[in-house]
């Protein structure tokens, strides 16, 4: 079967599986992102979630802290309060156990902006003008920490579009819209998936944290793949889908996966699904016991 056009990604899945099956994870993600923002907005009134994405308090009891902010704070030579360490420990344990970069697809409000840019790029048939290495975001982490140590401030907090968008939605954007528009234009015109796929150091941090997490997207039914390319078109990290569709391990083991589930939704032959990290290993060992000897 010949590959589809990027602008038609998901069309076959809608015809074969229906609109809901082709958009269910996308809807769940939006509801999750909007609900979290609503909790922050209503925090002073209801007391469910107070603070911001960098540091918050759930039900006036449970602290949550952004790992990258805490690392920057330590780099400046300041020692945070014990509640901050407890908060970052809770965040790390939660995301380390769940799935790769769940924060990026299910919590981060900027994901809605970058998803819109990616959708428009496909519909307008825009080609990438530049290509950047995906490892760039990982190199930005030590650069940010060194910069924080030299400046004595949490450097990334001043230019972080994720925090800017969150503050803007809760307290009013002001000039912060300029930064968000720049991220949108970066993804739309210059580099495909430029922010989430190449630059965001916060996403890189959560990638490292979730590298051994439990849930993995798995090409359980890869023999049914028709090479329509729809999953590659919608995936923010398309390179990670190559290995699971070939011989060997069917799991997406890359820590760059954002666990958005879009590859699952747009596949008309149901090649992908979410499975626990060890489930496919058991399946392989049962079918080919000689491999484990």
C-alpha positions as a Markdown table, in Angstrom:
| # | Residue | x | y | z |
|---|---|---|---|---|
| 1 | Unk | 0.0 | 0.0 | 0.0 |
| 2 | Unk | 1.3 | 3.5 | -0.9 |
| 3 | Unk | 1.8 | 5.9 | 1.9 |
| 4 | Unk | -0.8 | 8.6 | 2.6 |
| 5 | Unk | -0.4 | 12.3 | 2.4 |
| 6 | Unk | 0.5 | 14.0 | 5.6 |
| 7 | Unk | -2.6 | 16.2 | 5.5 |
| 8 | Unk | -4.8 | 13.1 | 5.4 |
| 9 | Unk | -3.2 | 11.5 | 8.5 |
| 10 | Unk | -6.0 | 9.7 | 10.4 |
| 11 | Unk | -8.5 | 9.8 | 7.6 |
| 12 | Unk | -8.4 | 6.0 | 7.1 |
| 13 | Unk | -8.6 | 5.4 | 10.8 |
| 14 | Unk | -11.8 | 7.5 | 11.0 |
| 15 | Unk | -13.4 | 5.6 | 8.2 |
| 16 | Unk | -12.3 | 2.2 | 9.7 |
| 17 | Unk | -12.7 | 2.8 | 13.4 |
| 18 | Unk | -14.9 | 5.9 | 13.8 |
| 19 | Unk | -14.1 | 9.5 | 14.9 |
| 20 | Unk | -14.0 | 8.7 | 18.7 |
| 21 | Unk | -11.5 | 5.9 | 18.4 |
| 22 | Unk | -9.3 | 8.1 | 16.3 |
| 23 | Unk | -9.3 | 11.0 | 18.7 |
| 24 | Unk | -9.9 | 9.5 | 22.2 |
| 25 | Unk | -6.4 | 10.0 | 23.6 |
| 26 | Unk | -6.3 | 13.5 | 22.1 |
| 27 | Unk | -9.6 | 14.4 | 23.9 |
| 28 | Unk | -8.4 | 12.8 | 27.1 |
| 29 | Unk | -5.2 | 14.8 | 27.0 |
| 30 | Unk | -7.0 | 18.1 | 26.4 |
| 31 | Unk | -9.4 | 17.4 | 29.2 |
| 32 | Unk | -6.4 | 16.6 | 31.5 |
| 33 | Unk | -4.5 | 19.7 | 30.5 |
| 34 | Unk | -7.5 | 22.0 | 30.8 |
| 35 | Unk | -8.6 | 20.5 | 34.1 |
| 36 | Unk | -5.2 | 21.0 | 35.6 |
| 37 | Unk | -5.2 | 24.6 | 34.5 |
| 38 | Unk | -8.7 | 25.1 | 35.9 |
| 39 | Unk | -7.5 | 23.7 | 39.3 |
| 40 | Unk | -4.7 | 26.3 | 39.3 |
| 41 | Unk | -7.1 | 29.1 | 38.4 |
| 42 | Unk | -9.6 | 28.0 | 41.1 |
| 43 | Unk | -6.8 | 27.3 | 43.6 |
| 44 | Unk | -7.4 | 30.4 | 45.8 |
| 45 | Unk | -11.2 | 29.6 | 45.9 |
| 46 | Unk | -11.3 | 25.8 | 46.1 |
| 47 | Unk | -7.9 | 25.0 | 47.5 |
| 48 | Unk | -7.4 | 22.0 | 45.2 |
| 49 | Unk | -4.2 | 23.1 | 43.6 |
| 50 | Unk | -2.3 | 26.2 | 44.6 |
| 51 | Unk | 0.9 | 27.6 | 43.1 |
| 52 | Unk | 2.2 | 27.0 | 39.6 |
| 53 | Unk | 3.9 | 24.2 | 37.5 |
| 54 | Unk | 7.2 | 25.0 | 39.1 |
| 55 | Unk | 6.0 | 24.7 | 42.7 |
| 56 | Unk | 2.5 | 23.8 | 43.9 |
| 57 | Unk | 0.5 | 22.4 | 46.8 |
| 58 | Unk | -2.3 | 19.9 | 46.4 |
| 59 | Unk | -5.1 | 20.2 | 48.9 |
| 60 | Unk | -2.8 | 22.4 | 51.1 |
| 61 | Unk | -0.9 | 19.2 | 52.0 |
| 62 | Unk | 1.0 | 17.5 | 49.2 |
| 63 | Unk | 3.9 | 19.5 | 47.7 |
| 64 | Unk | 5.0 | 19.2 | 44.1 |
| 65 | Unk | 8.2 | 20.7 | 42.7 |
| 66 | Unk | 9.6 | 20.9 | 39.2 |
| 67 | Unk | 12.9 | 18.9 | 39.0 |
| 68 | Unk | 14.6 | 21.3 | 36.6 |
| 69 | Unk | 13.8 | 24.3 | 38.8 |
| 70 | Unk | 15.1 | 22.5 | 41.8 |
| 71 | Unk | 18.4 | 21.6 | 40.0 |
| 72 | Unk | 18.8 | 25.3 | 39.0 |
| 73 | Unk | 18.2 | 26.4 | 42.5 |
| 74 | Unk | 20.9 | 24.0 | 43.8 |
| 75 | Unk | 23.2 | 25.2 | 41.0 |
| 76 | Unk | 22.9 | 28.8 | 42.3 |
| 77 | Unk | 24.1 | 27.6 | 45.7 |
| 78 | Unk | 20.8 | 28.0 | 47.5 |
| 79 | Unk | 19.4 | 25.1 | 49.5 |
| 80 | Unk | 15.6 | 24.7 | 49.1 |
| 81 | Unk | 13.3 | 23.9 | 52.0 |
| 82 | Unk | 12.6 | 20.3 | 52.9 |
| 83 | Unk | 9.1 | 20.5 | 51.5 |
| 84 | Unk | 10.7 | 21.3 | 48.1 |
| 85 | Unk | 12.8 | 18.2 | 48.2 |
| 86 | Unk | 9.7 | 16.2 | 49.2 |
| 87 | Unk | 7.8 | 17.7 | 46.3 |
| 88 | Unk | 10.5 | 16.9 | 43.7 |
| 89 | Unk | 10.7 | 13.3 | 45.1 |
| 90 | Unk | 7.0 | 12.8 | 44.6 |
| 91 | Unk | 7.1 | 14.2 | 41.1 |
| 92 | Unk | 10.1 | 12.0 | 40.1 |
| 93 | Unk | 8.7 | 8.8 | 41.6 |
| 94 | Unk | 5.3 | 9.4 | 39.9 |
| 95 | Unk | 6.7 | 10.1 | 36.4 |
| 96 | Unk | 9.4 | 7.5 | 36.7 |
| 97 | Unk | 6.8 | 4.8 | 37.3 |
| 98 | Unk | 4.1 | 5.9 | 34.8 |
| 99 | Unk | 5.3 | 6.3 | 31.2 |
| 100 | Unk | 7.9 | 8.3 | 29.3 |
| 101 | Unk | 7.3 | 12.1 | 29.3 |
| 102 | Unk | 3.7 | 11.9 | 30.4 |
| 103 | Unk | 4.1 | 15.5 | 31.6 |
| 104 | Unk | 4.7 | 16.7 | 28.1 |
| 105 | Unk | 1.6 | 15.3 | 26.5 |
| 106 | Unk | -0.9 | 15.2 | 29.4 |
| 107 | Unk | 0.0 | 18.2 | 31.6 |
| 108 | Unk | 2.1 | 20.8 | 29.8 |
| 109 | Unk | -0.2 | 23.6 | 28.4 |
| 110 | Unk | 2.4 | 24.5 | 25.7 |
| 111 | Unk | 1.7 | 21.1 | 24.1 |
| 112 | Unk | -1.6 | 22.5 | 22.8 |
| 113 | Unk | 0.3 | 25.2 | 21.0 |
| 114 | Unk | 2.8 | 22.9 | 19.5 |
| 115 | Unk | 0.1 | 20.4 | 18.5 |
| 116 | Unk | -1.7 | 23.2 | 16.7 |
| 117 | Unk | 1.4 | 24.2 | 14.8 |
| 118 | Unk | 2.0 | 20.5 | 13.8 |
| 119 | Unk | -1.6 | 20.1 | 12.6 |
| 120 | Unk | -1.4 | 23.3 | 10.5 |
| 121 | Unk | 2.0 | 22.3 | 9.1 |
| 122 | Unk | 0.4 | 19.0 | 7.9 |
| 123 | Unk | -2.7 | 20.7 | 6.5 |
| 124 | Unk | -0.6 | 23.4 | 4.7 |
| 125 | Unk | 1.9 | 20.8 | 3.5 |
| 126 | Unk | 4.8 | 22.8 | 4.8 |
| 127 | Unk | 8.2 | 21.2 | 4.7 |
| 128 | Unk | 10.9 | 21.6 | 7.4 |
| 129 | Unk | 13.3 | 24.5 | 6.6 |
| 130 | Unk | 15.9 | 23.4 | 9.1 |
| 131 | Unk | 16.9 | 20.2 | 10.9 |
| 132 | Unk | 18.3 | 20.2 | 14.4 |
| 133 | Unk | 19.6 | 17.2 | 16.4 |
| 134 | Unk | 17.1 | 15.8 | 18.9 |
| 135 | Unk | 20.0 | 15.6 | 21.5 |
| 136 | Unk | 20.2 | 19.4 | 21.6 |
| 137 | Unk | 17.7 | 19.6 | 24.4 |
| 138 | Unk | 19.8 | 17.3 | 26.6 |
| 139 | Unk | 22.8 | 19.6 | 26.1 |
| 140 | Unk | 20.7 | 22.5 | 27.1 |
| 141 | Unk | 20.3 | 21.1 | 30.6 |
| 142 | Unk | 24.0 | 21.5 | 31.7 |
| 143 | Unk | 24.2 | 24.8 | 29.9 |
| 144 | Unk | 21.2 | 26.1 | 31.9 |
| 145 | Unk | 22.7 | 24.8 | 35.2 |
| 146 | Unk | 26.1 | 26.4 | 34.5 |
| 147 | Unk | 24.3 | 29.6 | 33.6 |
| 148 | Unk | 22.3 | 29.5 | 36.8 |
| 149 | Unk | 25.5 | 28.9 | 38.8 |
| 150 | Unk | 27.2 | 31.9 | 37.1 |
| 151 | Unk | 24.3 | 34.3 | 37.3 |
| 152 | Unk | 23.1 | 33.2 | 40.8 |
| 153 | Unk | 19.5 | 32.9 | 39.5 |
| 154 | Unk | 17.2 | 30.2 | 38.1 |
| 155 | Unk | 18.1 | 31.2 | 34.6 |
| 156 | Unk | 15.6 | 29.2 | 32.7 |
| 157 | Unk | 12.7 | 30.5 | 34.7 |
| 158 | Unk | 13.1 | 33.9 | 33.0 |
| 159 | Unk | 12.7 | 32.5 | 29.4 |
| 160 | Unk | 10.7 | 29.3 | 29.9 |
| 161 | Unk | 7.7 | 29.4 | 27.5 |
| 162 | Unk | 6.0 | 26.6 | 29.5 |
| 163 | Unk | 6.0 | 28.6 | 32.7 |
| 164 | Unk | 5.2 | 31.8 | 30.7 |
| 165 | Unk | 2.1 | 30.3 | 29.2 |
| 166 | Unk | 1.0 | 28.8 | 32.5 |
| 167 | Unk | 1.4 | 32.2 | 34.3 |
| 168 | Unk | -0.3 | 33.9 | 31.5 |
| 169 | Unk | -3.4 | 31.7 | 31.5 |
| 170 | Unk | -3.7 | 32.0 | 35.3 |
| 171 | Unk | -2.7 | 35.6 | 35.9 |
| 172 | Unk | -2.8 | 37.3 | 32.4 |
| 173 | Unk | -0.3 | 37.1 | 29.5 |
| 174 | Unk | 0.9 | 40.6 | 29.0 |
| 175 | Unk | 4.1 | 40.5 | 26.8 |
| 176 | Unk | 4.4 | 36.8 | 27.4 |
| 177 | Unk | 2.3 | 36.2 | 24.2 |
| 178 | Unk | 5.4 | 37.2 | 22.2 |
| 179 | Unk | 7.3 | 34.2 | 23.5 |
| 180 | Unk | 4.4 | 31.8 | 22.9 |
| 181 | Unk | 4.0 | 33.1 | 19.3 |
| 182 | Unk | 7.7 | 32.6 | 18.7 |
| 183 | Unk | 7.4 | 28.9 | 19.8 |
| 184 | Unk | 4.4 | 28.5 | 17.5 |
| 185 | Unk | 6.2 | 30.0 | 14.5 |
| 186 | Unk | 9.3 | 27.9 | 15.2 |
| 187 | Unk | 7.2 | 24.7 | 15.0 |
| 188 | Unk | 5.1 | 25.9 | 12.1 |
| 189 | Unk | 7.7 | 27.5 | 9.8 |
| 190 | Unk | 11.3 | 26.6 | 10.7 |
| 191 | Unk | 11.7 | 23.2 | 12.4 |
| 192 | Unk | 9.1 | 20.4 | 12.5 |
| 193 | Unk | 8.4 | 19.7 | 16.2 |
| 194 | Unk | 11.1 | 22.2 | 16.9 |
| 195 | Unk | 10.2 | 22.9 | 20.5 |
| 196 | Unk | 9.1 | 19.6 | 22.0 |
| 197 | Unk | 11.3 | 17.5 | 19.7 |
| 198 | Unk | 14.5 | 19.5 | 19.8 |
| 199 | Unk | 14.7 | 22.3 | 22.3 |
| 200 | Unk | 12.6 | 21.9 | 25.5 |
| 201 | Unk | 15.0 | 21.0 | 28.4 |
| 202 | Unk | 12.0 | 20.4 | 30.7 |
| 203 | Unk | 10.9 | 17.7 | 28.3 |
| 204 | Unk | 14.4 | 16.3 | 28.3 |
| 205 | Unk | 14.4 | 16.2 | 32.1 |
| 206 | Unk | 11.1 | 14.2 | 32.1 |
| 207 | Unk | 12.5 | 11.9 | 29.4 |
| 208 | Unk | 15.4 | 11.0 | 31.7 |
| 209 | Unk | 13.1 | 10.5 | 34.6 |
| 210 | Unk | 10.7 | 8.3 | 32.7 |
| 211 | Unk | 13.3 | 6.2 | 30.8 |
| 212 | Unk | 12.5 | 3.1 | 32.9 |
| 213 | Unk | 8.8 | 3.7 | 33.3 |
| 214 | Unk | 6.2 | 1.0 | 33.2 |
| 215 | Unk | 3.9 | 1.8 | 30.3 |
| 216 | Unk | 5.2 | 1.6 | 26.7 |
| 217 | Unk | 3.6 | 2.0 | 23.3 |
| 218 | Unk | 4.0 | -1.3 | 21.7 |
| 219 | Unk | 3.6 | -2.4 | 18.0 |
| 220 | Unk | 1.8 | -5.6 | 19.1 |
| 221 | Unk | 0.2 | -6.1 | 15.7 |
| 222 | Unk | 3.0 | -4.8 | 13.5 |
| 223 | Unk | 2.4 | -7.5 | 10.9 |
| 224 | Unk | -0.8 | -5.7 | 10.0 |
| 225 | Unk | 1.2 | -2.5 | 9.2 |
| 226 | Unk | 0.4 | -1.1 | 5.7 |
| 227 | Unk | 3.2 | 1.5 | 5.7 |
| 228 | Unk | 0.6 | 4.2 | 5.3 |
| 229 | Unk | 2.9 | 6.5 | 7.4 |
| 230 | Unk | 0.1 | 8.1 | 9.3 |
| 231 | Unk | 1.7 | 7.3 | 12.7 |
| 232 | Unk | 4.9 | 9.0 | 11.5 |
| 233 | Unk | 3.1 | 12.1 | 10.4 |
| 234 | Unk | 1.4 | 12.7 | 13.8 |
| 235 | Unk | 4.1 | 11.6 | 16.1 |
| 236 | Unk | 6.1 | 14.5 | 17.7 |
| 237 | Unk | 9.1 | 12.1 | 17.8 |
| 238 | Unk | 8.7 | 10.1 | 14.6 |
| 239 | Unk | 12.2 | 8.5 | 14.6 |
| 240 | Unk | 11.3 | 6.5 | 17.7 |
| 241 | Unk | 8.7 | 4.4 | 15.7 |
| 242 | Unk | 11.1 | 2.9 | 13.3 |
| 243 | Unk | 12.6 | 0.2 | 15.5 |
| 244 | Unk | 9.2 | -1.2 | 16.9 |
| 245 | Unk | 7.9 | -1.6 | 13.3 |
| 246 | Unk | 11.0 | -3.7 | 12.3 |
| 247 | Unk | 12.4 | -7.0 | 13.5 |
| 248 | Unk | 13.0 | -7.4 | 17.2 |
| 249 | Unk | 11.6 | -5.5 | 20.2 |
| 250 | Unk | 8.1 | -4.2 | 19.5 |
| 251 | Unk | 8.2 | -1.7 | 22.3 |
| 252 | Unk | 8.9 | 2.0 | 22.0 |
| 253 | Unk | 11.8 | 2.1 | 24.4 |
| 254 | Unk | 13.1 | 5.6 | 23.6 |
| 255 | Unk | 12.8 | 8.0 | 26.4 |
| 256 | Unk | 11.9 | 10.7 | 23.8 |
| 257 | Unk | 8.4 | 9.2 | 23.4 |
| 258 | Unk | 5.8 | 11.6 | 25.0 |
| 259 | Unk | 3.2 | 8.8 | 25.5 |
| 260 | Unk | 0.5 | 10.9 | 23.7 |
| 261 | Unk | -1.1 | 7.8 | 22.1 |
| 262 | Unk | -1.6 | 9.5 | 18.7 |
| 263 | Unk | 0.1 | 6.7 | 16.8 |
| 264 | Unk | -2.4 | 4.3 | 18.4 |
| 265 | Unk | -5.4 | 6.4 | 17.3 |
| 266 | Unk | -4.5 | 7.1 | 13.7 |
| 267 | Unk | -3.6 | 3.6 | 12.8 |
| 268 | Unk | -6.6 | 1.9 | 10.9 |
| 269 | Unk | -5.2 | -1.6 | 11.5 |
| 270 | Unk | -4.6 | -1.2 | 15.2 |
| 271 | Unk | -0.8 | -1.8 | 15.1 |
| 272 | Unk | 0.0 | 0.0 | 18.4 |
| 273 | Unk | -1.3 | -0.2 | 21.9 |
| 274 | Unk | -0.3 | 0.8 | 25.4 |
| 275 | Unk | 1.2 | -2.2 | 27.3 |
| 276 | Unk | 3.2 | -2.7 | 30.4 |
| 277 | Unk | 7.0 | -2.7 | 30.0 |
| 278 | Unk | 7.5 | -6.4 | 30.8 |
| 279 | Unk | 4.4 | -7.8 | 29.0 |
| 280 | Unk | 6.0 | -8.2 | 25.6 |
| 281 | Unk | 9.2 | -9.7 | 27.0 |
| 282 | Unk | 7.1 | -12.5 | 28.5 |
| 283 | Unk | 5.3 | -13.0 | 25.1 |
| 284 | Unk | 8.7 | -13.2 | 23.3 |
| 285 | Unk | 10.1 | -15.7 | 25.8 |
| 286 | Unk | 7.0 | -17.9 | 25.5 |
| 287 | Unk | 7.2 | -18.1 | 21.8 |
| 288 | Unk | 11.0 | -18.3 | 21.5 |
| 289 | Unk | 12.4 | -19.9 | 24.7 |
| 290 | Unk | 15.7 | -20.5 | 23.1 |
| 291 | Unk | 16.4 | -16.8 | 23.1 |
| 292 | Unk | 16.6 | -16.7 | 26.9 |
| 293 | Unk | 19.1 | -19.6 | 27.1 |
